[in-house]
């Protein structure tokens, strides 16, 4: 063997052995540990169920109790290490949970836009692609020993009230959009490998959790009064889609009570609905310390042992499987001693958590199970991942107003730009909450500097904007330059976890600064709004000096690049608002604590979201314009659709038809859908991306929403061309409405489909023959 080859082999050998010595010991079933590797629970070839029962059978009560909490204890006797269940990955691997630490070989991770921004893209492909990238980075960090495999994301609560501080974390106010987002993001995170999980996602917070701290009421004490009707057609929808379509591995129950019962101790919600009806294949976890909260703050039980017992089983029904917080480790043994709980019930909880750990490969005896074992630092913050963060921000930006049109700016006519406002050169503001450490940032100022010369003036010291001291220099800058861009809005000091807003207007003197700068400005003035929740900017919408308004949400690490690409027209914006922008009046007399979605004539209650609220808005749900124009027409759609009744229900047919709305459970829903072909033409002067939003308006009746989204589809349409898209409308899912008892029914008669300003009527008729006429 030539010497050089020996050297090469030696180097290779050393390299390999260096790598293995650096690699972490496995979580369990270490092949180098002669005892543990032979346990049946370590045998990869055995079915997971038998491995889990074998493991449970070997543990003492004390060892089992140690596994009921997020900071799960080691079982050294069986070669099992401790595990921290709590990691977060809302829009990138986050450092919010104790399971994840940045630093060393993992200084940062790709920080995607906050979810409300990504939702505005209405692009389910993008949502899943982001989930895939985040789980690559999560696996890489797990392999490096600095992150877990169980991620308590996404947040799929409905953005019910515009003041909610955590609305930014959600995909908005429409249950179907939120549910679709949940299913797509979860699929991206969990991978597509049968029973195996890439990482385990978690849909939270179940349920009716969308108030943090408002007017003296906080989430730890709030009892949400929710009607059966709103539960079925609003609050349940995203969770149901997450479990049934996304096949999520976990659901988290919330801090609040629903109709007098803490959600984490409510067998009707957890056992009957999540496990029974939706068939969750996974574990249920409490929100952090919520078991402790319902004992010590809500006084739901008189002893801590009763609280512990209720968490694991209420009555004879099993509830949750894992406690985020120490409560169950402290009180479960005593609960067993007092006879409030038995060991079999604890076994059941462990069955659910251990199964997920097995599906993650944690008992396969490798430090990092295949096929993700090779992911490492080189797979985090890659150029491709960072490019997707930029792409997501571009797709999520919403053009609200373009008077003139003033936008896009041009590098020829706008060679100097005044950039004014407290959010002009921000970094962490752009990633919102439940974020991690970004790979790096492009601020709005840095983005715009790539296109033009800039004069930067903060205008206000921060978003609270209490002083007008810097207004004059800001106005001077606007007088001197070819165009003015104001980057204003909110940040986590105004809207955050534990911090709901009290009003919808811009904070402090921001409005005054904007108006004065616009009045002084030599060229066009563009207002860029950074915020999670909606803002009442009617003054700017009505000010002819303000040419353009752009909402960017919290656009993530590459936000500034995306903003400048939109302002200068290298990106044609195609985002749409995922929530209604209400005027300030809307909230003046509206308690955040009133959960009702539907309006009430008797007390003037206005109702919530575009589905039920008829009053004035600043911008409606779905609003968002483009630099080009799109024209819709319907190419084909049925005018009549038969709804076949289930054979053995024919006896009750007369009753249901005379009620004018057939119970969904009485209809043959399988394959009961129809297609609609829509032509979308780009009649403007620029290529663009269009989001087709298809709504249905059910026949009038007291339970029906004004309209509801039945489908959305995003498409590129080149200038001067036309695209035909097919939309499939599932009758039982999307044309049904929910009655006062929470029963889903299909109203017979004329349903109107709305696509842009095109309307089309489809008549639903009950029939005994299962044929769909068109
Ligand atoms: C803008 O922010 C970046 C990143 O924090 C910083 O490096 C730069 O100095 C800031 N620019 C100005 C003009 O303040
Ligand atoms: C349904 O109503 C029709 C007309 O009123 C009646 O003749 C028929 O017997 C009823 N059928 C059932 C199954 O009740
Ligand atoms: C949706 O997002 C994906 C991933 O970024 C992208 O490739 C695709 O072009 C987007 N679709 C549209 C119509 O914009």
XYZ file of N, CA and C in Angstrom, residues 207-441:
705
model
N -59.078 24.746 24.762
C -59.688 25.479 23.654
C -60.333 26.761 24.138
N -60.808 27.556 23.156
C -61.420 28.853 23.470
C -60.447 29.696 24.291
N -59.177 29.579 23.952
C -58.126 30.361 24.617
C -57.706 31.469 23.680
N -58.101 32.682 23.977
C -57.685 33.800 23.135
C -57.858 35.108 23.883
N -57.553 35.055 25.168
C -57.521 36.260 25.995
C -56.338 36.067 26.924
N -55.449 37.033 26.994
C -54.294 36.885 27.880
C -54.430 37.706 29.153
N -54.699 38.978 28.986
C -54.790 39.836 30.161
C -55.469 41.114 29.739
N -56.751 41.199 30.033
C -57.522 42.351 29.569
C -58.425 42.858 30.686
N -58.282 44.116 31.011
C -59.198 44.767 31.941
C -59.352 43.980 33.248
N -58.249 43.511 33.784
C -58.291 42.809 35.070
C -58.633 41.329 34.972
N -58.898 40.832 33.789
C -59.178 39.398 33.639
C -57.961 38.754 32.972
N -57.400 37.708 33.600
C -56.276 37.055 32.935
C -56.621 35.611 32.586
N -55.756 35.057 31.765
C -56.008 33.713 31.223
C -56.055 32.645 32.308
N -55.403 32.903 33.461
C -55.362 31.892 34.519
C -56.681 31.811 35.288
N -57.485 32.851 35.167
C -58.743 32.875 35.919
C -59.968 32.905 35.010
N -59.767 33.053 33.728
C -60.889 33.298 32.826
C -61.720 32.038 32.596
N -63.026 32.223 32.709
C -63.957 31.145 32.390
C -64.678 31.525 31.097
N -64.271 30.917 29.991
C -64.863 31.254 28.694
C -66.230 30.583 28.577
N -67.259 31.403 28.401
C -68.598 30.858 28.191
C -68.803 30.695 26.685
N -68.863 29.451 26.248
C -68.920 29.194 24.814
C -70.175 28.384 24.489
N -70.925 28.834 23.491
C -72.135 28.098 23.101
C -71.731 26.853 22.308
N -72.629 25.875 22.287
C -72.366 24.655 21.500
C -72.168 24.991 20.037
N -72.938 25.979 19.594
C -72.889 26.377 18.192
C -71.504 26.950 17.831
N -71.015 27.899 18.639
C -69.705 28.485 18.364
C -68.594 27.450 18.550
N -68.770 26.557 19.489
C -67.742 25.538 19.695
C -67.592 24.700 18.436
N -68.725 24.284 17.874
C -68.674 23.387 16.712
C -68.194 24.098 15.443
N -68.668 25.316 15.201
C -68.284 25.880 13.891
C -67.164 26.919 13.960
N -66.635 27.174 15.163
C -65.479 28.067 15.240
C -64.320 27.431 16.015
N -64.490 27.256 17.322
C -63.334 26.903 18.158
C -62.795 25.496 17.889
N -63.684 24.550 17.608
C -63.247 23.168 17.353
C -62.550 22.977 16.003
N -62.913 23.799 15.035
C -62.529 23.499 13.644
C -61.013 23.324 13.440
N -60.183 24.285 13.888
C -58.735 24.114 13.644
C -58.161 22.893 14.351
N -58.641 22.609 15.544
C -58.106 21.456 16.277
C -58.520 20.151 15.613
N -59.758 20.125 15.154
C -60.218 18.926 14.467
C -59.391 18.684 13.207
N -59.160 19.740 12.439
C -58.377 19.580 11.208
C -56.933 19.211 11.534
N -56.403 19.779 12.599
C -55.028 19.471 13.002
C -54.891 17.990 13.355
N -55.873 17.470 14.093
C -55.791 16.068 14.522
C -56.129 15.134 13.359
N -57.227 15.427 12.657
C -57.681 14.476 11.635
C -56.891 14.577 10.337
N -56.599 15.800 9.886
C -55.880 15.940 8.617
C -54.368 16.031 8.823
N -53.961 16.715 9.895
C -52.527 16.877 10.135
C -51.927 15.694 10.876
N -52.783 14.874 11.513
C -52.333 13.726 12.303
C -51.291 14.134 13.339
N -51.579 15.217 14.009
C -50.634 15.753 14.975
C -50.399 14.754 16.105
N -49.198 14.777 16.686
C -48.831 13.822 17.734
C -49.168 14.330 19.129
N -49.702 15.534 19.221
C -50.011 16.060 20.551
C -50.984 17.225 20.488
N -51.771 17.351 21.556
C -52.649 18.502 21.724
C -52.392 19.041 23.124
N -52.351 20.360 23.259
C -52.178 20.976 24.581
C -53.497 21.587 25.034
N -53.880 21.287 26.278
C -55.056 21.950 26.840
C -54.617 23.274 27.468
N -55.580 24.176 27.652
C -55.252 25.572 27.959
C -55.392 25.882 29.451
N -55.084 27.117 29.833
C -55.210 27.546 31.233
C -56.660 27.812 31.629
N -57.422 28.354 30.695
C -58.743 28.855 31.033
C -59.737 27.731 31.269
N -60.863 28.108 31.838
C -61.982 27.171 31.918
C -62.873 27.401 30.702
N -63.595 26.358 30.331
C -64.655 26.515 29.341
C -65.946 26.066 30.011
N -66.878 26.964 30.072
C -68.166 26.705 30.721
C -67.992 26.077 32.107
N -67.056 26.638 32.877
C -66.917 26.279 34.289
C -65.967 25.140 34.595
N -65.363 24.530 33.590
C -64.438 23.423 33.852
C -63.075 23.747 33.242
N -61.987 23.592 34.018
C -60.656 23.792 33.416
C -60.491 22.815 32.251
N -60.014 23.295 31.130
C -59.953 22.421 29.947
C -59.074 21.196 30.212
N -58.055 21.355 31.066
C -57.147 20.227 31.321
C -57.759 19.177 32.250
N -58.953 19.437 32.773
C -59.608 18.443 33.621
C -60.986 18.117 33.070
N -61.183 18.378 31.786
C -62.519 18.204 31.214
C -62.566 16.985 30.287
N -63.111 15.877 30.778
C -63.140 14.669 29.961
C -64.007 14.822 28.713
N -64.980 15.743 28.756
C -65.812 15.931 27.565
C -64.958 16.469 26.423
N -64.066 17.370 26.769
C -63.187 17.928 25.733
C -62.071 16.951 25.360
N -61.382 16.432 26.376
C -60.163 15.673 26.086
C -60.462 14.236 25.670
N -61.285 13.562 26.466
C -61.548 12.151 26.168
C -62.558 11.996 25.027
N -63.689 12.680 25.213
C -64.771 12.433 24.259
C -64.462 13.069 22.895
N -63.977 14.297 22.903
C -63.775 14.980 21.624
C -62.420 14.647 20.997
N -61.326 14.992 21.673
C -60.006 14.858 21.042
C -59.641 13.399 20.802
N -59.859 12.572 21.819
C -59.507 11.156 21.643
C -60.625 10.357 20.969
N -61.849 10.609 21.423
C -62.972 9.807 20.934
C -63.362 10.153 19.508
N -63.787 11.399 19.308
C -64.316 11.756 17.989
C -63.216 11.965 16.961
N -62.129 12.600 17.374
C -61.097 12.934 16.380
C -59.988 11.895 16.328
N -59.934 11.029 17.326
C -58.978 9.915 17.333
C -57.516 10.383 17.334
N -57.199 11.252 18.265
C -55.799 11.672 18.425
C -54.918 10.444 18.623
N -53.865 10.345 17.807
C -52.869 9.305 17.996
C -51.649 10.024 18.577
N -51.637 10.160 19.902
C -50.566 10.938 20.505
C -50.888 11.255 21.955
N -50.225 12.292 22.468
C -50.387 12.608 23.891
C -51.028 13.981 24.084
N -51.660 14.138 25.238
C -52.237 15.428 25.613
C -51.385 16.008 26.741
N -50.954 17.253 26.560
C -50.089 17.905 27.547
C -50.804 19.138 28.086
N -50.541 19.447 29.351
C -51.137 20.650 29.943
C -50.327 21.858 29.497
N -50.943 23.033 29.532
C -50.135 24.237 29.367
C -49.287 24.369 30.631
N -48.251 25.216 30.563
C -47.243 25.121 31.622
C -47.769 25.596 32.961
N -47.841 24.633 33.843
C -48.400 24.759 35.183
C -49.916 24.908 35.212
N -50.622 24.508 34.173
C -52.070 24.734 34.230
C -52.771 23.822 35.229
N -52.175 22.673 35.567
C -52.796 21.851 36.616
C -52.665 22.577 37.956
N -51.461 23.098 38.221
C -51.244 23.911 39.420
C -52.181 25.115 39.445
N -52.389 25.717 38.276
C -53.239 26.909 38.187
C -54.691 26.586 38.548
N -55.213 25.476 38.058
C -56.642 25.249 38.378
C -56.836 24.801 39.819
N -55.752 24.298 40.435
C -55.851 24.027 41.873
C -55.695 25.319 42.672
N -54.563 26.032 42.484
C -54.256 27.123 43.411
C -54.898 28.448 43.018
N -55.193 28.666 41.740
C -55.779 29.962 41.368
C -57.273 29.875 41.073
N -57.690 28.761 40.494
C -59.125 28.642 40.200
C -59.864 27.913 41.332
N -59.119 27.304 42.238
C -59.706 26.540 43.348
C -60.741 25.542 42.855
N -60.377 24.867 41.796
C -61.306 23.923 41.184
C -61.442 22.663 42.028
N -60.374 22.260 42.721
C -60.467 21.129 43.654
C -60.005 21.611 45.013
N -60.372 20.850 46.069
C -59.978 21.305 47.402
C -58.589 20.808 47.794
N -58.160 19.671 47.254
C -56.809 19.205 47.599
C -55.974 19.074 46.323
N -54.645 19.161 46.488
C -53.779 18.994 45.316
C -53.856 17.573 44.749
N -54.125 16.592 45.607
C -54.221 15.209 45.122
C -55.426 15.062 44.191
N -56.521 15.727 44.555
C -57.693 15.685 43.665
C -57.395 16.353 42.324
N -56.627 17.442 42.402
C -56.259 18.133 41.152
C -55.413 17.212 40.279
N -54.458 16.517 40.893
C -53.593 15.595 40.140
C -54.426 14.463 39.550
N -55.318 13.915 40.366
C -56.152 12.811 39.889
C -57.044 13.268 38.735
N -57.625 14.476 38.856
C -58.508 14.977 37.794
C -57.762 15.203 36.479
N -56.489 15.565 36.590
C -55.717 15.795 35.367
C -55.569 14.493 34.597
N -55.310 13.418 35.339
C -55.063 12.136 34.667
C -56.373 11.439 34.326
N -57.337 11.552 35.221
C -58.667 11.030 34.894
C -59.706 11.819 35.659
N -60.752 12.208 34.953
C -61.857 12.882 35.627
C -63.012 11.908 35.553
N -63.508 11.519 36.699
C -64.488 10.446 36.722
C -63.791 9.186 36.256
N -64.345 8.531 35.256
C -63.680 7.328 34.758
C -62.987 7.577 33.431
N -62.871 8.855 33.105
C -62.324 9.190 31.797
C -60.905 9.672 31.909
N -60.064 9.153 31.049
C -58.679 9.591 31.076
C -58.592 10.982 30.464
N -57.779 11.835 31.062
C -57.627 13.191 30.529
C -56.253 13.357 29.924
N -55.343 14.028 30.641
C -54.076 14.323 29.976
C -52.995 13.302 30.343
N -51.886 13.377 29.625
C -50.819 12.387 29.766
C -49.528 12.982 30.294
N -49.404 14.292 30.181
C -48.142 14.926 30.544
C -48.442 16.303 31.110
N -47.740 16.627 32.193
C -47.910 17.916 32.843
C -46.705 18.775 32.527
N -46.945 19.932 31.931
C -45.844 20.884 31.846
C -45.841 21.588 33.187
N -44.830 21.314 33.990
C -44.797 21.844 35.350
C -44.607 20.699 36.313
N -44.295 20.996 37.566
C -43.928 19.953 38.528
C -45.117 19.328 39.262
N -46.327 19.797 39.018
C -47.451 19.439 39.889
C -47.661 17.927 39.987
N -47.658 17.240 38.866
C -47.976 15.808 38.920
C -46.878 14.995 39.591
N -45.626 15.450 39.467
C -44.570 14.683 40.124
C -44.680 14.852 41.643
N -45.221 15.976 42.050
C -45.349 16.227 43.488
C -46.554 15.535 44.119
N -47.637 15.378 43.374
C -48.878 14.967 44.034
C -49.479 13.654 43.546
N -48.917 13.054 42.503
C -49.572 11.872 41.958
C -49.445 10.656 42.886
N -48.268 10.466 43.491
C -48.134 9.300 44.377
C -49.127 9.359 45.533
N -49.276 10.561 46.095
C -50.236 10.699 47.190
C -51.668 10.469 46.710
N -51.932 10.900 45.483
C -53.276 10.674 44.943
C -53.548 9.174 44.831
N -52.526 8.401 44.466
C -52.694 6.952 44.389
C -52.895 6.378 45.789
N -52.084 6.856 46.734
C -52.210 6.368 48.122
C -53.592 6.648 48.683
N -54.166 7.795 48.316
C -55.499 8.144 48.817
C -56.609 7.437 48.047
N -56.224 6.654 47.061
C -57.234 5.906 46.310
C -57.972 6.741 45.270
N -57.437 7.923 44.925
C -58.108 8.775 43.938
C -57.759 8.362 42.512
N -56.732 7.535 42.401
C -56.172 7.218 41.091
C -55.523 5.858 41.234
N -55.531 5.044 40.167
C -54.779 3.800 40.299
C -53.667 3.715 39.260
N -52.812 2.745 39.457
C -51.607 2.684 38.633
C -51.946 2.440 37.160
N -53.034 1.703 36.912
C -53.422 1.420 35.527
C -53.707 2.718 34.778
N -54.270 3.684 35.516
C -54.587 4.961 34.875
C -53.307 5.737 34.533
N -52.320 5.587 35.390
C -51.020 6.214 35.092
C -50.370 5.515 33.889
N -50.493 4.185 33.863
C -49.950 3.434 32.727
C -50.505 3.948 31.412
N -51.793 4.276 31.445
C -52.435 4.740 30.233
C -51.841 6.038 29.728
N -51.543 6.940 30.677
C -50.902 8.207 30.291
C -49.532 7.915 29.675
N -48.780 7.033 30.306
C -47.430 6.721 29.803
C -47.476 6.034 28.450
N -48.512 5.235 28.259
C -48.668 4.588 26.961
C -48.650 5.649 25.848
N -49.346 6.756 26.099
C -49.432 7.796 25.072
C -48.120 8.554 24.879
N -47.427 8.856 25.967
C -46.170 9.606 25.802
C -45.060 8.697 25.278
N -44.951 7.499 25.826
C -43.859 6.613 25.405
C -44.013 6.193 23.940
N -45.263 6.023 23.511
C -45.476 5.661 22.106
C -44.914 6.752 21.196
N -45.151 8.008 21.559
C -44.617 9.097 20.732
C -43.087 9.075 20.750
N -42.496 8.830 21.906
C -41.023 8.765 21.954
C -40.477 7.608 21.110
N -41.212 6.491 21.114
C -40.774 5.366 20.270
C -40.905 5.733 18.793
N -42.017 6.408 18.450
C -42.212 6.798 17.045
C -41.143 7.795 16.592
N -40.581 8.526 17.540
C -39.495 9.461 17.230
C -38.154 8.754 17.112
N -38.124 7.462 17.451
C -36.874 6.706 17.371
C -36.006 6.837 18.609
N -36.568 7.360 19.698
C -35.734 7.613 20.879
C -35.310 6.341 21.605
N -35.982 5.224 21.293
C -35.605 3.951 21.927
C -34.940 3.011 20.930
N -34.389 3.579 19.865
C -33.781 2.735 18.841
C -32.278 2.559 19.042
N -31.761 3.094 20.129
C -30.371 2.826 20.474
C -29.356 3.604 19.677
N -29.832 4.515 18.847
C -28.880 5.351 18.131
C -29.038 6.742 18.698
N -27.950 7.494 18.711
C -28.051 8.840 19.251
C -29.060 9.654 18.460
N -29.149 9.362 17.204
C -30.047 10.146 16.367
C -30.547 9.189 15.308
N -31.828 8.981 15.302
C -32.287 7.851 14.507
C -32.308 8.195 13.023
N -32.189 7.197 12.211
C -32.247 7.343 10.765
C -33.643 7.799 10.381
N -33.840 8.495 9.324
C -32.844 8.938 8.343
C -32.318 10.348 8.653
N -32.430 10.777 9.898
C -32.067 12.166 10.197
C -30.733 12.258 10.928
N -30.046 11.109 11.064
C -28.837 11.066 11.872
C -27.701 11.940 11.361
N -27.709 12.226 10.068
C -26.590 13.007 9.525
C -26.792 14.513 9.613
N -27.966 14.931 10.051
C -28.195 16.378 10.102
C -27.366 16.980 11.234
N -26.725 18.084 10.951
C -25.870 18.739 11.943
C -25.795 20.230 11.690
N -24.810 20.894 12.301
C -24.699 22.358 12.178
C -24.747 22.857 10.734
N -24.200 22.072 9.803
C -24.187 22.519 8.403
C -25.590 22.604 7.811
N -26.565 21.994 8.478
C -27.945 21.990 7.957
C -28.825 23.075 8.570
N -28.215 23.939 9.364
C -28.969 25.020 10.002
C -28.540 26.346 9.366
N -29.522 27.217 9.138
C -29.226 28.525 8.505
C -28.558 28.359 7.146
N -28.889 27.334 6.406
C -28.310 27.175 5.066
C -28.843 28.293 4.167
N -28.131 28.583 3.081
C -28.634 29.604 2.145
C -30.058 29.286 1.679
N -30.348 28.018 1.431
C -31.697 27.665 0.955
C -32.743 27.944 2.034
N -32.418 27.636 3.284
C -33.373 27.886 4.365
C -33.615 29.385 4.529
N -32.527 30.148 4.463
C -32.667 31.600 4.633
C -33.407 32.219 3.452
N -33.232 31.626 2.282
C -33.957 32.101 1.110
C -35.461 31.850 1.294
N -35.807 30.723 1.910
C -37.234 30.447 2.141
C -37.834 31.446 3.148
N -37.024 31.860 4.117
C -37.506 32.872 5.073
C -37.798 34.186 4.341
N -36.936 34.519 3.394
C -37.145 35.732 2.591
C -38.385 35.577 1.707
N -38.497 34.424 1.080
C -39.635 34.131 0.208
C -40.955 34.200 0.996
N -40.945 33.654 2.200
C -42.158 33.674 3.036
C -42.559 35.107 3.353
N -41.575 35.955 3.648
C -41.894 37.354 3.951
C -42.466 38.046 2.713
N -41.868 37.791 1.561
C -42.394 38.395 0.329
C -43.839 37.974 0.097
N -44.099 36.681 0.298
C -45.454 36.168 0.022
C -46.482 36.662 1.035
N -46.012 37.045 2.244
C -46.967 37.419 3.294
C -47.275 38.904 3.348
N -46.509 39.715 2.646
C -46.726 41.170 2.734
C -48.017 41.558 1.996
N -48.793 42.433 2.645
C -50.109 42.803 2.104
C -50.123 44.291 1.740
N -50.454 44.558 0.498
C -50.600 45.951 0.045
C -52.036 46.383 0.337
N -52.172 47.359 1.241
C -53.508 47.755 1.695
C -54.067 48.924 0.871
N -53.191 49.825 0.473
C -53.643 51.022 -0.256
C -52.581 51.383 -1.274
N -53.017 51.767 -2.462
C -52.059 52.250 -3.457
C -52.730 53.331 -4.287
N -52.709 54.540 -3.739
C -53.388 55.677 -4.325
C -52.491 56.275 -5.389
N -53.008 56.448 -6.560
C -52.200 57.108 -7.597
C -52.003 56.336 -8.897
N -51.325 55.229 -8.927
C -50.665 54.528 -7.826
C -49.294 55.131 -7.478
N -48.966 55.093 -6.194
C -47.674 55.599 -5.734
C -46.610 54.509 -5.742
N -47.062 53.277 -5.677
C -46.144 52.139 -5.645
C -46.287 51.346 -6.935
N -45.258 50.649 -7.363
C -43.931 50.587 -6.741
C -43.111 51.851 -6.987
N -42.154 52.074 -6.104
C -41.189 53.147 -6.299
C -40.250 52.725 -7.435
N -39.578 53.693 -8.016
C -38.644 53.315 -9.080
C -37.245 53.816 -8.739
N -36.254 53.013 -9.106
C -34.884 53.405 -8.786
C -34.470 54.629 -9.606
N -35.205 54.895 -10.693
C -34.869 56.055 -11.517
C -35.426 57.340 -10.903
N -36.701 57.295 -10.494
C -37.330 58.517 -9.986
C -37.168 58.716 -8.486
N -36.825 57.654 -7.799
C -36.725 57.774 -6.340
C -35.335 57.342 -5.895
N -34.383 58.238 -6.169
C -32.991 57.887 -5.874
C -32.612 58.182 -4.432
N -33.411 59.030 -3.784
C -33.156 59.276 -2.356
C -34.450 59.054 -1.578
N -34.324 58.348 -0.457
C -35.514 57.985 0.315
C -35.289 58.398 1.772
N -36.291 59.068 2.340
C -36.271 59.311 3.783
C -36.937 58.117 4.455
N -36.224 57.504 5.381
C -36.805 56.363 6.106
C -37.011 56.803 7.532
N -38.271 56.801 7.920
C -38.632 57.429 9.189
C -39.481 56.469 10.018
N -39.211 56.445 11.305
C -40.083 55.679 12.202
C -39.306 54.741 13.093
N -39.907 54.407 14.234
C -39.210 53.587 15.240
C -38.956 52.146 14.791
N -39.659 51.682 13.768
C -39.417 50.303 13.309
C -38.539 50.245 12.047
N -37.926 51.375 11.693
C -37.161 51.441 10.440
C -35.933 50.548 10.410
N -35.290 50.399 11.568
C -34.030 49.655 11.540
C -34.022 48.589 12.637
N -35.167 47.957 12.832
C -35.272 46.980 13.932
C -34.863 45.580 13.456
N -34.451 44.768 14.414
C -34.079 43.374 14.137
C -35.049 42.427 14.867
N -34.900 42.288 16.178
C -35.740 41.310 16.898
C -37.227 41.630 16.822
N -37.578 42.899 16.636
C -38.999 43.229 16.460
C -39.581 42.429 15.296
N -38.768 42.197 14.274
C -39.272 41.534 13.060
C -39.597 40.052 13.273
N -39.104 39.457 14.363
C -39.379 38.022 14.521
C -40.483 37.745 15.536
N -41.012 38.811 16.164
C -42.167 38.600 17.027
C -41.852 37.699 18.213
N -42.878 37.075 18.759
C -42.641 36.239 19.952
C -42.520 34.762 19.573
N -42.204 33.951 20.554
C -41.927 32.514 20.333
C -40.929 32.331 19.200
N -39.906 33.197 19.218
C -38.864 33.130 18.206
C -37.616 32.533 18.833
N -36.587 32.370 18.032
C -35.314 31.894 18.549
C -34.260 32.971 18.350
N -33.062 32.541 18.023
C -32.004 33.465 17.659
C -31.867 33.343 16.137
N -32.058 34.453 15.445
C -32.039 34.397 13.980
C -30.625 34.167 13.454
N -30.540 33.691 12.215
C -29.228 33.500 11.569
C -28.555 34.853 11.349
N -29.369 35.866 11.135
C -28.891 37.215 10.831
C -30.106 37.999 10.387
N -29.959 39.292 10.217
C -31.122 40.108 9.867
C -30.834 41.003 8.676
